Amino acid sequence: MTEVTLQGIGVSSGVVLAPLFALPDLTEAERRTGAPADERAALESALAAAQQALEALMLKEEGEAADILEFQVVLLEDEDILAPVFAAIEAGAAAQEAWREVLEREIAEYASGGPGDEVFAARASDLSDLRDRVLAGLYGRTAEALLPREPSILIARDLPPSRFLEFDAGLLAGVALGEGSRTSHVSLLARARGLPLVVGLGDLPAGLLTGQAVLDAARGRLVLDPSEDTLLRARESAGAQAVLDGKAAALAAKPAATASGEPVAVMVNVDHPSILESLEVETCDGVGLTRTEFLFQEGAPGEEEQLRSYGELLRWAKGRPVTVRTLDAGGDKPIAGITRDGESNPFLGLRGLRLSLADPALFKVQLRALLRAAAEGPLKIMVPMVTEPAEIARVRALLDEASAELEVEGLAQGKPALGMMVEVPVAALAAEQFDVDFYSIGTNDLVQYATACARDNGAVAPLARTDNPGVLKLIEAVVAAGRARGVEVSVCGDMASDPADARLLLAAGVRSLSVAAAEIGRIKAAVAAFGSGEEVEEGAESGA
């Protein structure tokens, strides 16, 4: 049989040779139905089992993974969903039919929220995940019984995040999906774990989803039924990758510098403090991005709670700088009681700094906590989603007010640097006009807005290229503004965590990168190779 190459979008790097494991459809089954009371009991049992499984997964996860699972647990108790299901059962419908019909109606409503409603599209995916989990329980099928028995490349049309989290890391050699995008929930989870992942492969040929395969995540390729020649080259590429990984591990604890000896700061992105438990501070130059949304998941946190969290970061950093981003709610990060519902396009709406300035009382609590934490070490404040210089002026005024209050109250405080995330193209083009102490480029949103491609829409993902000349010109404009003003320019978006993209950033003049913890070694290796004449694409040629 002739080998077949499927082209998709690479999310994380790595070349994998392994047998394919096609994710079974847990809903393709038959069940004998009974009286309404029996059907109700069957659904209640499936709901309880789903909740138990999700809560067990939550105990093993923290940060974004736990947030995804928590959303599904909340849905399992949502009367707006459950009431019509039980009503349909009382009217004579089978449990699986009632559950499927109501959930698919909810999914369709979320998925058709309107142009740009990426938040609702993401929630539709979570609902689909929940639908299938409960259906599997009704059919007596368990996910655990359908896991691979050896390290495999998981292949599926799509992969719900809770299913991804159920897989033993040792049994997942890589993942290949027909759908998805670089910013989907599974993509974020895979990158955090350093797992090779390719999305957007399109229709998967059912007759070829068995046997050995080659997954070239760096190039976004999956080769089915590979020839002996392809397998040979893939093994060579995997060996080269192992060598690169070894070099990356050796470089992880050393300062980063280009081939010419020019130093480059490599800092770490912190989604949740739990990441620090397994990360040695000596491997990085500090924290380049602390996402504070985790503090707000159970409602607005008080000043003392925030102060404790920021203090823990500073103590872990041992004198290295810690950059804390103020609340970046809105867009694809809705927070109950804080973000505004009903926006026709949340990504272009009241999000980030816009939302904070619309609620100065909430914002000032965070600013007070940050000022107080700055007394303990080199803390830097970074505000997201900045569009105009006047917004920075308002932030400085609020900082001055908060500082004056703390002085009157006799509370210790520091003088943190104030910087901005550069995510809006007009801000990148006019960066020199902003009165900030540093710039940090958020490439995820910058690429989204510059290319007019939604971050979670797989259909347009090929157009959202990080190497788009227009995107690189925007980055170069910010670097030029930083040099002219004598302030630091860093990158904290996903481009900084990708070795190939990191080389583009270095070529644009960026000398400070804030990366995912799992990618510190690889990025330092990419930095070390920059300018050496040996900057081959990571993974080497696999023939895939």
PDB file of C-alpha atoms in Angstrom, residues 269-441:
ATOM      1  CA  ASN A 269       5.538  32.118  31.852  1.00  0.00           C
ATOM      2  CA  VAL A 270       3.529  31.233  34.957  1.00  0.00           C
ATOM      3  CA  ASP A 271      -0.121  30.231  34.502  1.00  0.00           C
ATOM      4  CA  HIS A 272      -0.485  28.979  38.055  1.00  0.00           C
ATOM      5  CA  PRO A 273       1.927  28.909  41.032  1.00  0.00           C
ATOM      6  CA  SER A 274       1.890  25.096  40.980  1.00  0.00           C
ATOM      7  CA  ILE A 275       4.210  25.171  37.950  1.00  0.00           C
ATOM      8  CA  LEU A 276       6.997  26.429  40.193  1.00  0.00           C
ATOM      9  CA  GLU A 277       7.019  23.232  42.254  1.00  0.00           C
ATOM     10  CA  SER A 278       8.823  21.337  39.500  1.00  0.00           C
ATOM     11  CA  LEU A 279      10.900  24.203  38.102  1.00  0.00           C
ATOM     12  CA  GLU A 280      14.340  25.193  39.312  1.00  0.00           C
ATOM     13  CA  VAL A 281      14.688  28.967  39.439  1.00  0.00           C
ATOM     14  CA  GLU A 282      18.268  28.680  38.144  1.00  0.00           C
ATOM     15  CA  THR A 283      16.961  27.597  34.735  1.00  0.00           C
ATOM     16  CA  CYS A 284      15.449  31.005  33.981  1.00  0.00           C
ATOM     17  CA  ASP A 285      16.154  34.711  34.336  1.00  0.00           C
ATOM     18  CA  GLY A 286      12.911  35.410  36.173  1.00  0.00           C
ATOM     19  CA  VAL A 287       9.197  35.440  35.441  1.00  0.00           C
ATOM     20  CA  GLY A 288       8.301  37.278  32.255  1.00  0.00           C
ATOM     21  CA  LEU A 289       4.550  36.733  32.536  1.00  0.00           C
ATOM     22  CA  THR A 290       2.358  35.828  35.484  1.00  0.00           C
ATOM     23  CA  ARG A 291      -1.253  35.283  34.476  1.00  0.00           C
ATOM     24  CA  THR A 292      -3.414  36.320  37.426  1.00  0.00           C
ATOM     25  CA  GLU A 293      -6.751  34.990  36.159  1.00  0.00           C
ATOM     26  CA  PHE A 294      -6.432  31.917  38.415  1.00  0.00           C
ATOM     27  CA  LEU A 295      -6.924  34.194  41.422  1.00  0.00           C
ATOM     28  CA  PHE A 296     -10.318  35.328  40.168  1.00  0.00           C
ATOM     29  CA  GLN A 297     -11.934  31.977  39.329  1.00  0.00           C
ATOM     30  CA  GLU A 298     -13.910  31.874  42.586  1.00  0.00           C
ATOM     31  CA  GLY A 299     -14.777  35.569  42.507  1.00  0.00           C
ATOM     32  CA  ALA A 300     -12.759  38.715  43.080  1.00  0.00           C
ATOM     33  CA  PRO A 301      -9.918  37.975  45.548  1.00  0.00           C
ATOM     34  CA  GLY A 302      -9.114  40.334  48.396  1.00  0.00           C
ATOM     35  CA  GLU A 303      -5.951  42.395  48.680  1.00  0.00           C
ATOM     36  CA  GLU A 304      -4.320  40.103  51.251  1.00  0.00           C
ATOM     37  CA  GLU A 305      -4.931  36.966  49.174  1.00  0.00           C
ATOM     38  CA  GLN A 306      -3.351  38.594  46.148  1.00  0.00           C
ATOM     39  CA  LEU A 307      -0.427  39.883  48.209  1.00  0.00           C
ATOM     40  CA  ARG A 308       0.333  36.355  49.468  1.00  0.00           C
ATOM     41  CA  SER A 309       0.333  34.941  45.935  1.00  0.00           C
ATOM     42  CA  TYR A 310       2.616  37.642  44.517  1.00  0.00           C
ATOM     43  CA  GLY A 311       4.910  37.298  47.499  1.00  0.00           C
ATOM     44  CA  GLU A 312       5.296  33.561  46.879  1.00  0.00           C
ATOM     45  CA  LEU A 313       6.399  34.275  43.324  1.00  0.00           C
ATOM     46  CA  LEU A 314       8.978  36.809  44.439  1.00  0.00           C
ATOM     47  CA  ARG A 315      10.399  34.501  47.076  1.00  0.00           C
ATOM     48  CA  TRP A 316      10.687  31.685  44.504  1.00  0.00           C
ATOM     49  CA  ALA A 317      12.474  34.026  42.080  1.00  0.00           C
ATOM     50  CA  LYS A 318      15.237  34.792  44.629  1.00  0.00           C
ATOM     51  CA  GLY A 319      15.879  38.339  43.464  1.00  0.00           C
ATOM     52  CA  ARG A 320      15.117  37.790  39.801  1.00  0.00           C
ATOM     53  CA  PRO A 321      12.453  40.063  38.274  1.00  0.00           C
ATOM     54  CA  VAL A 322       8.843  38.937  38.370  1.00  0.00           C
ATOM     55  CA  THR A 323       6.410  40.445  35.863  1.00  0.00           C
ATOM     56  CA  VAL A 324       2.762  40.239  36.889  1.00  0.00           C
ATOM     57  CA  ARG A 325       0.061  40.863  34.333  1.00  0.00           C
ATOM     58  CA  THR A 326      -3.036  42.535  35.716  1.00  0.00           C
ATOM     59  CA  LEU A 327      -6.339  40.747  35.212  1.00  0.00           C
ATOM     60  CA  ASP A 328      -6.763  39.787  31.557  1.00  0.00           C
ATOM     61  CA  ALA A 329     -10.414  38.780  31.619  1.00  0.00           C
ATOM     62  CA  GLY A 330     -12.697  38.805  28.602  1.00  0.00           C
ATOM     63  CA  GLY A 331     -12.228  37.469  25.099  1.00  0.00           C
ATOM     64  CA  ASP A 332     -11.654  33.736  25.521  1.00  0.00           C
ATOM     65  CA  LYS A 333     -11.333  34.102  29.309  1.00  0.00           C
ATOM     66  CA  PRO A 334     -14.798  34.932  30.698  1.00  0.00           C
ATOM     67  CA  ILE A 335     -15.022  35.182  34.487  1.00  0.00           C
ATOM     68  CA  ALA A 336     -18.416  35.034  36.172  1.00  0.00           C
ATOM     69  CA  GLY A 337     -19.377  38.268  37.875  1.00  0.00           C
ATOM     70  CA  ILE A 338     -16.529  40.240  36.267  1.00  0.00           C
ATOM     71  CA  THR A 339     -16.749  40.012  32.474  1.00  0.00           C
ATOM     72  CA  ARG A 340     -19.740  41.328  30.560  1.00  0.00           C
ATOM     73  CA  ASP A 341     -22.189  38.900  28.970  1.00  0.00           C
ATOM     74  CA  GLY A 342     -23.841  39.365  25.597  1.00  0.00           C
ATOM     75  CA  GLU A 343     -21.054  41.080  23.680  1.00  0.00           C
ATOM     76  CA  SER A 344     -21.404  40.364  19.969  1.00  0.00           C
ATOM     77  CA  ASN A 345     -17.628  40.002  19.617  1.00  0.00           C
ATOM     78  CA  PRO A 346     -15.830  39.446  22.946  1.00  0.00           C
ATOM     79  CA  PHE A 347     -12.350  39.554  21.394  1.00  0.00           C
ATOM     80  CA  LEU A 348     -13.046  43.086  20.184  1.00  0.00           C
ATOM     81  CA  GLY A 349     -14.942  44.110  23.275  1.00  0.00           C
ATOM     82  CA  LEU A 350     -14.421  45.013  26.922  1.00  0.00           C
ATOM     83  CA  ARG A 351     -11.429  42.863  27.800  1.00  0.00           C
ATOM     84  CA  GLY A 352      -8.057  43.208  29.480  1.00  0.00           C
ATOM     85  CA  LEU A 353      -7.186  46.729  30.593  1.00  0.00           C
ATOM     86  CA  ARG A 354     -10.420  48.047  29.102  1.00  0.00           C
ATOM     87  CA  LEU A 355     -12.397  45.955  31.581  1.00  0.00           C
ATOM     88  CA  SER A 356     -10.135  46.924  34.494  1.00  0.00           C
ATOM     89  CA  LEU A 357     -10.519  50.634  33.775  1.00  0.00           C
ATOM     90  CA  ALA A 358     -14.282  50.170  33.574  1.00  0.00           C
ATOM     91  CA  ASP A 359     -14.194  48.830  37.166  1.00  0.00           C
ATOM     92  CA  PRO A 360     -11.553  50.986  38.912  1.00  0.00           C
ATOM     93  CA  ALA A 361     -12.537  49.762  42.385  1.00  0.00           C
ATOM     94  CA  LEU A 362     -11.721  46.141  41.454  1.00  0.00           C
ATOM     95  CA  PHE A 363      -8.600  47.253  39.600  1.00  0.00           C
ATOM     96  CA  LYS A 364      -7.291  49.296  42.512  1.00  0.00           C
ATOM     97  CA  VAL A 365      -7.400  46.279  44.848  1.00  0.00           C
ATOM     98  CA  GLN A 366      -5.003  44.499  42.512  1.00  0.00           C
ATOM     99  CA  LEU A 367      -2.778  47.561  42.140  1.00  0.00           C
ATOM    100  CA  ARG A 368      -2.562  47.979  45.920  1.00  0.00           C
ATOM    101  CA  ALA A 369      -1.555  44.326  46.330  1.00  0.00           C
ATOM    102  CA  LEU A 370       1.078  44.684  43.609  1.00  0.00           C
ATOM    103  CA  LEU A 371       2.530  47.854  45.138  1.00  0.00           C
ATOM    104  CA  ARG A 372       2.782  46.149  48.514  1.00  0.00           C
ATOM    105  CA  ALA A 373       4.363  43.026  46.994  1.00  0.00           C
ATOM    106  CA  ALA A 374       6.966  45.212  45.254  1.00  0.00           C
ATOM    107  CA  ALA A 375       8.393  45.969  48.707  1.00  0.00           C
ATOM    108  CA  GLU A 376       9.541  42.309  48.814  1.00  0.00           C
ATOM    109  CA  GLY A 377      11.457  42.234  45.524  1.00  0.00           C
ATOM    110  CA  PRO A 378      11.781  43.363  41.882  1.00  0.00           C
ATOM    111  CA  LEU A 379       8.156  43.170  40.783  1.00  0.00           C
ATOM    112  CA  LYS A 380       6.994  44.633  37.471  1.00  0.00           C
ATOM    113  CA  ILE A 381       3.387  45.432  36.571  1.00  0.00           C
ATOM    114  CA  MET A 382       2.185  44.697  33.048  1.00  0.00           C
ATOM    115  CA  VAL A 383      -1.229  45.704  31.699  1.00  0.00           C
ATOM    116  CA  PRO A 384      -2.867  43.793  28.817  1.00  0.00           C
ATOM    117  CA  MET A 385      -4.841  44.859  25.750  1.00  0.00           C
ATOM    118  CA  VAL A 386      -3.593  48.460  25.561  1.00  0.00           C
ATOM    119  CA  THR A 387      -4.773  50.560  22.627  1.00  0.00           C
ATOM    120  CA  GLU A 388      -4.093  54.234  23.381  1.00  0.00           C
ATOM    121  CA  PRO A 389      -1.507  56.193  25.447  1.00  0.00           C
ATOM    122  CA  ALA A 390      -4.357  57.732  27.457  1.00  0.00           C
ATOM    123  CA  GLU A 391      -5.048  54.298  28.974  1.00  0.00           C
ATOM    124  CA  ILE A 392      -1.522  54.147  30.394  1.00  0.00           C
ATOM    125  CA  ALA A 393      -1.973  57.645  31.812  1.00  0.00           C
ATOM    126  CA  ARG A 394      -5.098  56.437  33.629  1.00  0.00           C
ATOM    127  CA  VAL A 395      -3.229  53.424  35.025  1.00  0.00           C
ATOM    128  CA  ARG A 396      -0.443  55.666  36.347  1.00  0.00           C
ATOM    129  CA  ALA A 397      -3.033  57.920  37.976  1.00  0.00           C
ATOM    130  CA  LEU A 398      -4.663  54.923  39.698  1.00  0.00           C
ATOM    131  CA  LEU A 399      -1.239  53.671  40.807  1.00  0.00           C
ATOM    132  CA  ASP A 400      -0.502  57.081  42.319  1.00  0.00           C
ATOM    133  CA  GLU A 401      -3.844  57.042  44.144  1.00  0.00           C
ATOM    134  CA  ALA A 402      -3.226  53.542  45.476  1.00  0.00           C
ATOM    135  CA  SER A 403       0.303  54.478  46.538  1.00  0.00           C
ATOM    136  CA  ALA A 404      -0.962  57.554  48.393  1.00  0.00           C
ATOM    137  CA  GLU A 405      -3.537  55.432  50.229  1.00  0.00           C
ATOM    138  CA  LEU A 406      -0.902  52.913  51.306  1.00  0.00           C
ATOM    139  CA  GLU A 407       1.358  55.698  52.545  1.00  0.00           C
ATOM    140  CA  VAL A 408      -1.423  57.134  54.683  1.00  0.00           C
ATOM    141  CA  GLU A 409      -2.136  53.652  56.046  1.00  0.00           C
ATOM    142  CA  GLY A 410       1.534  53.125  56.854  1.00  0.00           C
ATOM    143  CA  LEU A 411       1.848  49.992  54.713  1.00  0.00           C
ATOM    144  CA  ALA A 412       5.168  49.140  53.060  1.00  0.00           C
ATOM    145  CA  GLN A 413       5.265  49.427  49.302  1.00  0.00           C
ATOM    146  CA  GLY A 414       7.699  49.444  46.418  1.00  0.00           C
ATOM    147  CA  LYS A 415       7.956  51.276  43.108  1.00  0.00           C
ATOM    148  CA  PRO A 416       7.344  48.674  40.410  1.00  0.00           C
ATOM    149  CA  ALA A 417       8.044  49.322  36.744  1.00  0.00           C
ATOM    150  CA  LEU A 418       4.915  49.715  34.648  1.00  0.00           C
ATOM    151  CA  GLY A 419       4.813  48.065  31.235  1.00  0.00           C
ATOM    152  CA  MET A 420       2.313  47.125  28.580  1.00  0.00           C
ATOM    153  CA  MET A 421       1.508  44.088  26.516  1.00  0.00           C
ATOM    154  CA  VAL A 422       1.634  44.933  22.828  1.00  0.00           C
ATOM    155  CA  GLU A 423      -1.203  42.981  21.251  1.00  0.00           C
ATOM    156  CA  VAL A 424      -3.105  45.595  19.246  1.00  0.00           C
ATOM    157  CA  PRO A 425      -1.540  46.469  15.868  1.00  0.00           C
ATOM    158  CA  VAL A 426      -2.067  50.235  16.264  1.00  0.00           C
ATOM    159  CA  ALA A 427      -0.223  50.094  19.589  1.00  0.00           C
ATOM    160  CA  ALA A 428       2.675  48.261  17.942  1.00  0.00           C
ATOM    161  CA  LEU A 429       2.925  50.877  15.205  1.00  0.00           C
ATOM    162  CA  ALA A 430       2.913  53.765  17.684  1.00  0.00           C
ATOM    163  CA  ALA A 431       4.706  52.105  20.602  1.00  0.00           C
ATOM    164  CA  GLU A 432       7.059  55.049  21.122  1.00  0.00           C
ATOM    165  CA  GLN A 433       4.089  57.212  22.179  1.00  0.00           C
ATOM    166  CA  PHE A 434       3.305  55.120  25.280  1.00  0.00           C
ATOM    167  CA  ASP A 435       4.782  56.209  28.613  1.00  0.00           C
ATOM    168  CA  VAL A 436       5.807  52.751  29.791  1.00  0.00           C
ATOM    169  CA  ASP A 437       8.936  51.281  31.349  1.00  0.00           C
ATOM    170  CA  PHE A 438       8.934  48.155  29.165  1.00  0.00           C
ATOM    171  CA  TYR A 439       7.083  46.446  26.336  1.00  0.00           C
ATOM    172  CA  SER A 440       6.076  42.782  26.203  1.00  0.00           C
ATOM    173  CA  ILE A 441       4.689  41.550  22.911  1.00  0.00           C
TER     174      ILE A 441
END
